[in-house]
XYZ file of C-alpha atoms in Angstrom:
477
model
C -37.066 14.143 3.116
C -38.620 15.009 0.012
C -38.238 15.179 -3.678
C -37.716 18.025 -5.822
C -41.001 20.047 -6.034
C -42.240 20.382 -9.465
C -44.886 23.140 -8.793
C -47.516 21.141 -9.571
C -46.881 21.150 -13.042
C -45.604 17.677 -13.736
C -43.511 17.207 -16.726
C -42.077 14.062 -18.799
C -38.517 15.592 -17.270
C -39.999 16.041 -14.184
C -41.708 12.673 -13.927
C -38.396 11.166 -14.549
C -36.500 13.101 -12.413
C -39.081 11.757 -9.557
C -38.428 8.353 -10.462
C -34.721 8.539 -10.404
C -35.003 10.255 -6.899
C -37.543 7.402 -5.349
C -34.823 4.775 -7.128
C -31.938 6.237 -5.363
C -34.050 6.816 -2.254
C -34.794 3.320 -1.890
C -31.553 2.049 -2.142
C -30.203 4.842 0.049
C -32.243 4.571 2.823
C -31.697 1.148 4.128
C -28.393 2.624 5.294
C -29.152 5.986 6.707
C -28.091 7.085 9.930
C -25.928 3.550 10.015
C -29.317 1.165 9.908
C -26.995 -1.330 8.728
C -23.349 -1.276 7.653
C -22.347 0.031 3.988
C -21.719 -2.542 1.251
C -17.682 -3.393 1.112
C -15.997 -1.890 -2.140
C -16.277 -4.767 -4.532
C -12.661 -4.553 -6.218
C -12.270 -7.256 -8.173
C -15.730 -7.376 -9.805
C -14.962 -3.852 -10.534
C -10.956 -4.550 -11.507
C -12.471 -7.347 -13.857
C -14.946 -5.025 -15.269
C -12.241 -2.113 -15.888
C -10.165 -4.694 -17.539
C -12.182 -5.888 -19.841
C -12.662 -2.467 -21.547
C -8.593 -2.457 -22.015
C -8.288 -6.097 -23.980
C -9.879 -6.222 -26.138
C -11.732 -2.890 -26.931
C -15.163 -3.448 -26.479
C -17.534 -2.306 -29.300
C -18.961 0.447 -26.851
C -15.664 1.919 -26.539
C -14.585 2.185 -30.295
C -16.073 5.320 -30.868
C -13.309 6.281 -28.243
C -10.810 6.533 -30.669
C -9.772 9.691 -30.343
C -10.109 9.604 -26.067
C -7.652 6.600 -25.941
C -5.181 8.336 -23.953
C -8.249 9.084 -21.180
C -9.364 5.477 -21.268
C -6.143 4.227 -20.207
C -6.161 6.794 -17.627
C -9.531 6.286 -16.283
C -8.702 3.026 -16.190
C -5.156 3.024 -14.699
C -6.294 5.625 -12.166
C -9.232 3.521 -10.731
C -7.474 0.193 -10.318
C -4.369 2.323 -8.270
C -7.144 3.820 -6.114
C -8.728 0.479 -5.239
C -4.718 -0.925 -4.785
C -5.063 -3.044 -7.941
C -2.732 -1.369 -10.115
C -1.699 -2.400 -13.575
C 0.909 -4.919 -13.894
C 3.339 -7.115 -16.363
C 2.183 -7.254 -19.904
C -0.647 -4.966 -19.451
C 1.478 -1.972 -17.490
C 4.016 -2.542 -20.653
C 1.500 -2.087 -23.258
C -0.292 0.850 -21.937
C 3.152 2.613 -21.320
C 4.146 1.929 -25.071
C 0.997 3.033 -26.255
C 0.470 6.421 -24.402
C 4.048 6.937 -25.636
C 2.707 6.433 -29.330
C 0.305 9.078 -28.849
C 2.745 11.811 -28.747
C 3.047 14.404 -31.491
C 7.048 14.397 -32.098
C 6.384 17.041 -34.440
C 4.208 20.138 -32.682
C 4.229 18.734 -29.179
C 1.696 17.335 -26.543
C -0.649 14.098 -26.824
C -3.208 13.429 -28.816
C -6.101 10.814 -28.282
C -4.484 8.103 -30.563
C -1.363 7.384 -32.587
C -1.017 10.280 -35.794
C -3.249 12.798 -33.892
C -2.351 16.273 -33.244
C -1.443 17.102 -29.791
C -4.697 18.253 -27.735
C -4.515 19.377 -23.858
C -7.060 17.447 -22.722
C -4.973 14.396 -24.006
C -1.686 15.356 -22.904
C -3.400 15.681 -19.527
C -4.719 12.350 -19.297
C -1.527 10.864 -21.090
C 0.941 12.814 -18.675
C -1.053 11.321 -15.380
C -1.337 8.147 -16.643
C 2.645 7.882 -16.912
C 2.882 8.978 -13.699
C 0.606 6.368 -12.326
C 1.802 3.160 -14.156
C 5.484 4.568 -15.736
C 8.793 5.330 -14.463
C 12.342 6.265 -15.365
C 13.883 5.317 -18.653
C 12.939 4.650 -22.036
C 9.981 3.045 -24.095
C 9.227 -0.606 -23.210
C 10.016 -2.990 -26.423
C 7.888 -5.512 -28.019
C 10.420 -8.054 -25.878
C 9.242 -6.300 -22.534
C 5.862 -6.199 -23.539
C 6.020 -10.063 -24.152
C 7.681 -10.572 -21.086
C 5.777 -8.588 -18.937
C 8.522 -5.896 -17.969
C 8.761 -2.393 -18.100
C 9.451 0.051 -15.133
C 11.255 -2.971 -13.159
C 13.737 -3.007 -15.994
C 14.163 0.944 -16.328
C 11.798 1.028 -19.417
C 9.359 2.733 -17.749
C 8.642 5.790 -20.672
C 9.096 8.743 -18.457
C 12.666 9.678 -20.460
C 10.940 9.740 -23.583
C 8.347 12.818 -22.658
C 9.670 15.375 -25.063
C 9.013 18.244 -22.163
C 10.336 20.982 -24.665
C 8.221 20.708 -27.325
C 5.293 20.514 -25.155
C 6.340 23.647 -23.074
C 6.775 25.616 -26.712
C 3.263 24.045 -28.007
C 1.351 24.932 -24.796
C 3.132 28.607 -25.621
C 1.747 28.771 -28.702
C -1.989 27.701 -27.366
C -1.635 30.953 -24.968
C -4.387 33.797 -25.714
C -3.433 37.415 -25.112
C -6.178 37.456 -22.087
C -4.356 34.269 -20.167
C -6.551 31.453 -21.792
C -5.388 28.647 -23.654
C -6.571 26.878 -26.838
C -7.476 22.774 -26.616
C -5.537 22.463 -29.725
C -3.858 24.597 -32.330
C -6.766 26.337 -34.014
C -8.982 25.214 -31.404
C -11.732 26.748 -29.089
C -10.907 28.270 -25.671
C -11.862 26.321 -22.150
C -10.971 26.773 -18.831
C -10.395 22.847 -18.811
C -7.540 23.732 -21.040
C -6.097 25.962 -18.235
C -6.507 23.152 -15.935
C -4.706 20.747 -17.826
C -1.603 23.117 -18.680
C -1.876 23.953 -14.983
C -1.401 20.233 -13.974
C 1.011 19.052 -16.784
C 3.330 22.546 -16.144
C 3.368 21.506 -12.495
C 4.169 17.666 -12.858
C 7.070 17.784 -15.575
C 8.786 21.338 -14.222
C 7.538 23.592 -16.928
C 6.040 26.157 -14.971
C 7.217 29.768 -16.209
C 6.139 33.697 -15.401
C 5.762 33.807 -19.120
C 3.439 31.040 -18.976
C 1.800 31.853 -15.855
C 1.019 35.458 -17.143
C -2.566 36.352 -17.017
C -3.843 33.287 -16.225
C -5.533 33.808 -12.915
C -7.475 36.689 -14.278
C -8.333 34.709 -16.850
C -9.974 31.659 -14.689
C -11.667 34.363 -12.367
C -13.161 35.889 -15.453
C -15.104 32.572 -15.968
C -16.888 32.983 -12.497
C -20.707 33.319 -13.367
C -23.357 35.335 -10.848
C -24.261 32.048 -8.974
C -20.588 31.446 -7.561
C -19.401 28.483 -10.059
C -17.681 28.792 -13.465
C -18.571 28.248 -16.934
C -16.465 27.050 -19.757
C -15.139 30.817 -20.557
C -15.557 34.297 -20.630
C -15.973 36.384 -24.204
C -12.839 37.935 -24.914
C -12.530 41.461 -26.863
C -9.347 42.356 -28.443
C -7.722 45.517 -30.061
C -4.297 46.213 -31.872
C -1.577 48.216 -29.833
C 1.583 48.634 -31.574
C 1.078 45.712 -33.471
C 0.295 43.386 -30.735
C -3.058 41.628 -30.127
C -3.774 43.016 -26.770
C -7.424 42.687 -24.318
C -9.973 45.576 -25.116
C -11.636 45.445 -21.622
C -9.311 44.473 -18.158
C -9.869 40.257 -18.344
C -11.812 40.336 -14.764
C -14.513 42.099 -16.590
C -14.863 40.050 -19.670
C -18.324 38.205 -19.311
C -18.498 34.774 -18.432
C -20.269 32.483 -21.533
C -22.668 29.789 -19.984
C -24.128 28.511 -16.901
C -22.125 27.767 -13.915
C -21.242 23.430 -14.056
C -19.175 21.283 -11.996
C -16.827 20.138 -14.115
C -15.899 23.736 -15.306
C -15.868 24.996 -11.699
C -13.437 22.056 -10.503
C -11.026 22.903 -13.667
C -11.065 26.731 -12.531
C -10.949 26.193 -8.565
C -8.163 23.667 -8.839
C -6.198 26.242 -11.235
C -6.878 28.845 -9.169
C -5.611 26.799 -5.859
C -2.108 25.962 -7.219
C -1.829 29.622 -8.459
C -2.986 30.946 -5.073
C -0.410 28.729 -3.579
C 2.729 30.436 -6.014
C 0.704 33.897 -5.472
C -0.565 34.452 -8.726
C -4.312 34.174 -8.321
C -6.792 36.213 -9.979
C -10.175 37.629 -8.618
C -12.125 34.349 -7.648
C -15.026 35.723 -5.103
C -14.817 32.805 -2.542
C -18.331 33.498 -0.782
C -20.148 33.121 -3.781
C -18.662 29.882 -4.631
C -18.759 28.341 -1.571
C -22.603 29.232 -1.184
C -22.952 27.524 -4.905
C -21.025 24.868 -4.518
C -22.056 23.490 -0.881
C -25.694 23.285 -2.623
C -24.784 21.005 -4.839
C -24.958 18.109 -2.175
C -28.262 16.482 -2.536
C -30.741 15.726 0.207
C -30.799 12.863 1.777
C -34.055 11.791 -0.421
C -31.170 12.100 -3.145
C -28.678 9.938 -1.222
C -26.551 12.699 -0.528
C -24.829 12.493 -4.077
C -23.845 16.007 -5.783
C -25.391 17.374 -8.471
C -23.225 19.211 -11.580
C -25.850 21.881 -12.356
C -28.602 24.384 -10.042
C -31.482 22.007 -10.047
C -30.071 18.916 -12.126
C -29.973 15.286 -10.733
C -27.439 14.138 -8.701
C -24.531 12.234 -10.493
C -21.871 9.600 -9.227
C -18.855 11.327 -10.829
C -19.805 15.050 -9.642
C -19.082 13.262 -6.118
C -15.301 14.294 -7.549
C -15.862 17.316 -9.138
C -18.575 18.995 -7.132
C -17.717 17.014 -4.087
C -14.478 15.469 -2.979
C -12.522 17.451 -5.800
C -13.695 20.920 -5.829
C -14.599 21.163 -2.105
C -11.346 19.815 -0.658
C -9.687 22.651 -2.717
C -12.135 25.369 -1.012
C -11.246 23.782 2.269
C -7.495 24.053 1.620
C -8.014 27.400 0.581
C -10.613 29.135 3.085
C -10.828 26.918 6.914
C -8.657 28.005 9.608
C -6.013 25.449 9.622
C -3.957 23.671 12.729
C -1.655 23.022 10.322
C 0.637 25.670 10.473
C 1.353 24.924 14.509
C 2.099 21.428 14.301
C 4.956 20.423 13.892
C 5.226 17.312 11.567
C 6.716 14.318 12.658
C 9.223 11.442 11.066
C 11.521 14.161 9.789
C 14.690 12.220 9.116
C 16.788 12.142 5.828
C 15.483 8.967 4.724
C 11.483 10.221 4.815
C 10.606 12.760 2.047
C 6.967 12.109 2.133
C 4.752 14.922 2.288
C 1.498 12.803 3.224
C 1.816 12.669 7.112
C -1.292 11.855 9.151
C -1.214 14.834 12.077
C -4.910 15.013 13.686
C -8.288 14.789 13.413
C -10.322 17.252 11.323
C -12.923 19.777 13.131
C -14.547 21.255 9.740
C -15.882 19.441 6.614
C -17.981 21.706 4.319
C -19.581 18.696 2.697
C -21.299 15.388 4.309
C -18.564 12.794 3.811
C -20.607 9.982 5.244
C -23.214 10.520 3.132
C -21.111 10.893 -0.388
C -19.795 7.489 0.760
C -23.027 6.040 0.744
C -24.315 7.169 -2.071
C -21.182 5.692 -3.964
C -21.082 2.228 -1.981
C -24.949 1.941 -2.456
C -26.551 3.933 -4.971
C -23.360 3.775 -8.129
C -22.148 0.538 -7.241
C -23.066 -2.049 -9.232
C -22.927 -5.562 -7.705
C -21.533 -7.299 -11.426
C -18.429 -4.418 -11.514
C -17.954 -0.849 -12.488
C -20.146 2.260 -10.762
C -22.428 4.386 -12.685
C -23.593 7.539 -12.840
C -27.460 6.718 -11.110
C -29.736 4.105 -11.269
C -30.929 2.832 -14.682
C -27.460 3.714 -16.112
C -25.228 1.444 -17.325
C -21.383 1.413 -15.447
C -18.328 2.892 -17.417
C -14.682 3.749 -17.129
C -15.264 7.682 -16.676
C -17.731 7.199 -14.210
C -16.248 4.153 -12.366
C -12.759 6.520 -11.992
C -14.580 9.784 -10.657
C -16.902 7.936 -8.219
C -13.684 6.498 -6.760
C -11.769 9.641 -6.818
C -14.844 11.082 -5.150
C -14.472 8.252 -2.217
C -11.444 8.974 -1.544
C -11.833 12.277 -0.561
C -14.600 11.032 1.448
C -12.158 8.822 3.364
C -9.385 11.440 3.607
C -9.077 14.812 5.107
C -6.718 17.143 3.437
C -5.431 20.452 4.053
C -2.721 22.515 2.358
C 0.290 22.933 4.936
C 2.572 25.773 4.619
C 4.748 23.591 6.748
C 4.913 20.992 4.430
C 5.971 23.059 1.590
C 8.762 24.400 3.659
C 10.285 20.870 4.222
C 9.699 19.987 0.557
C 11.244 23.017 -0.770
C 14.585 22.218 0.921
C 14.899 18.733 -0.636
C 13.943 20.328 -3.981
C 16.633 20.129 -6.684
C 15.727 23.276 -8.925
C 17.247 26.771 -8.181
C 15.088 28.740 -10.265
C 12.345 30.244 -7.150
C 9.073 29.782 -9.074
C 10.063 26.152 -10.072
C 10.873 25.332 -6.489
C 7.540 26.831 -5.423
C 5.911 24.559 -7.395
C 7.328 21.683 -6.108
C 6.691 22.872 -2.689
C 3.252 23.813 -3.230
C 2.323 20.753 -4.970
C 3.692 18.423 -2.204
C 2.186 20.618 0.807
C -1.123 18.504 1.031
C -1.500 16.662 4.310
C -3.744 14.174 5.722
C -5.902 14.954 8.869
C -6.798 11.508 9.751
C -7.541 8.268 8.768
C -9.903 6.452 6.384
C -13.269 7.154 7.573
C -14.282 3.535 5.966
C -11.969 0.779 6.222
C -13.581 -1.989 4.786
C -13.758 0.241 1.639
C -10.896 2.104 1.999
C -9.373 3.416 -1.205
C -5.829 4.957 -1.896
C -5.089 8.612 -1.202
C -5.602 11.105 -4.588
C -4.003 14.425 -5.028
C -6.923 17.202 -4.667
C -5.520 19.305 -7.577
C -3.996 16.603 -9.891
C -6.241 13.632 -9.367
C -3.163 11.143 -9.325
C -2.227 9.031 -6.295
C -0.412 11.022 -3.796
C 2.468 8.907 -4.352
C 3.146 8.764 -7.408
C 2.821 12.939 -7.578
C 5.799 12.679 -5.052
C 7.837 10.085 -7.328
C 7.076 11.735 -10.615
C 7.858 15.286 -9.239
C 11.290 14.006 -7.386
C 12.216 13.012 -10.904
C 11.528 15.601 -13.151
C 12.772 18.314 -10.530
C 15.900 16.229 -9.886
């Protein structure tokens, strides 16, 4: 084991990187090769840390005024993964607060009340409502005071204006299949991911929405194999319509391959591929790049977001559990097609069956779990980026999401998709396919770490599997 070489030419950056790597190694080496049991997940401390952010909003987070939907998502998802969900007045307040972010005039959700709709905020708000909400209208002030919401039929789901969201999304769509993040905003492949998730969860997917999207995603792939934020669009006018000047797959990618963009692009590609809409993503270079991002033993087995960068706890999801689980679902030979799914009775529509042990892994799950529990976890509460960094809601959420994928191996199963299609209430073939393919991820075995087990999250949506099923059953009738 050795640190990243500096070619005998140290710089301030390389010295700081060496110091961080040494700090990671000093923590992780005590637990390598099972030398001693991993520390437990400090659920109560993490929950207390997260709840302190909500009430009242701390000074550190006041600047997050345009990201309040994200704060609620990060916190509610983290608590849910640990089995300590928001309840009572906080749950009712969170549902009511999110619904106040909806842009009732133009569509979508903003980051706060009175703000314009933004695709990233819409993803966060819809995902958070899937986790903490339920059927019915908005909780009243009395509900908030009495600590009731979903249990009395006011979980907020009926207040989501799906029609306006769809019309707004279609206004954001560009001729090359990309999406603006908001009206008159920039193009970003993360916006594409948000559209795919929101449209899948709410039952808004149409052929018009999907046209050209797969090709745009593929055009963002860089020479390294990962994905950048966008590709360079070149347009012309033909018959009074704006059209791409060159084929979209030939648009040059702009920027460096990055883990966050790569996850959003590949998760979008995976959902599109299962629907038959994939573009020309080159899987071999992507696989080579993605598997290179897990750090060595000296780096604690964490993941970096870009080539030659330091590891970071959040990339345990974006480059590790999330990205590589999607790649595993697309590329690894699967035994799922020949295995009958058990417990298929009329009263059990769950697709999350445990049907065997995994034979293949694209990343070292034990090493990533060790990084999260030993390096990123703070005894005082919260999870962080790396030693020397303070914890925050963002890194707590994505460390825990990555931990979920270290403990649960998932594969995509056509057998599970066929069973889900049979119970879908939609007649439209595309909508039925979206419902079925979204609920077709199955678990290959039990948690790898029972003493620190976290709940199962969906590899494409990053919402608890049971919440995805409950939400989609409601919107697909």
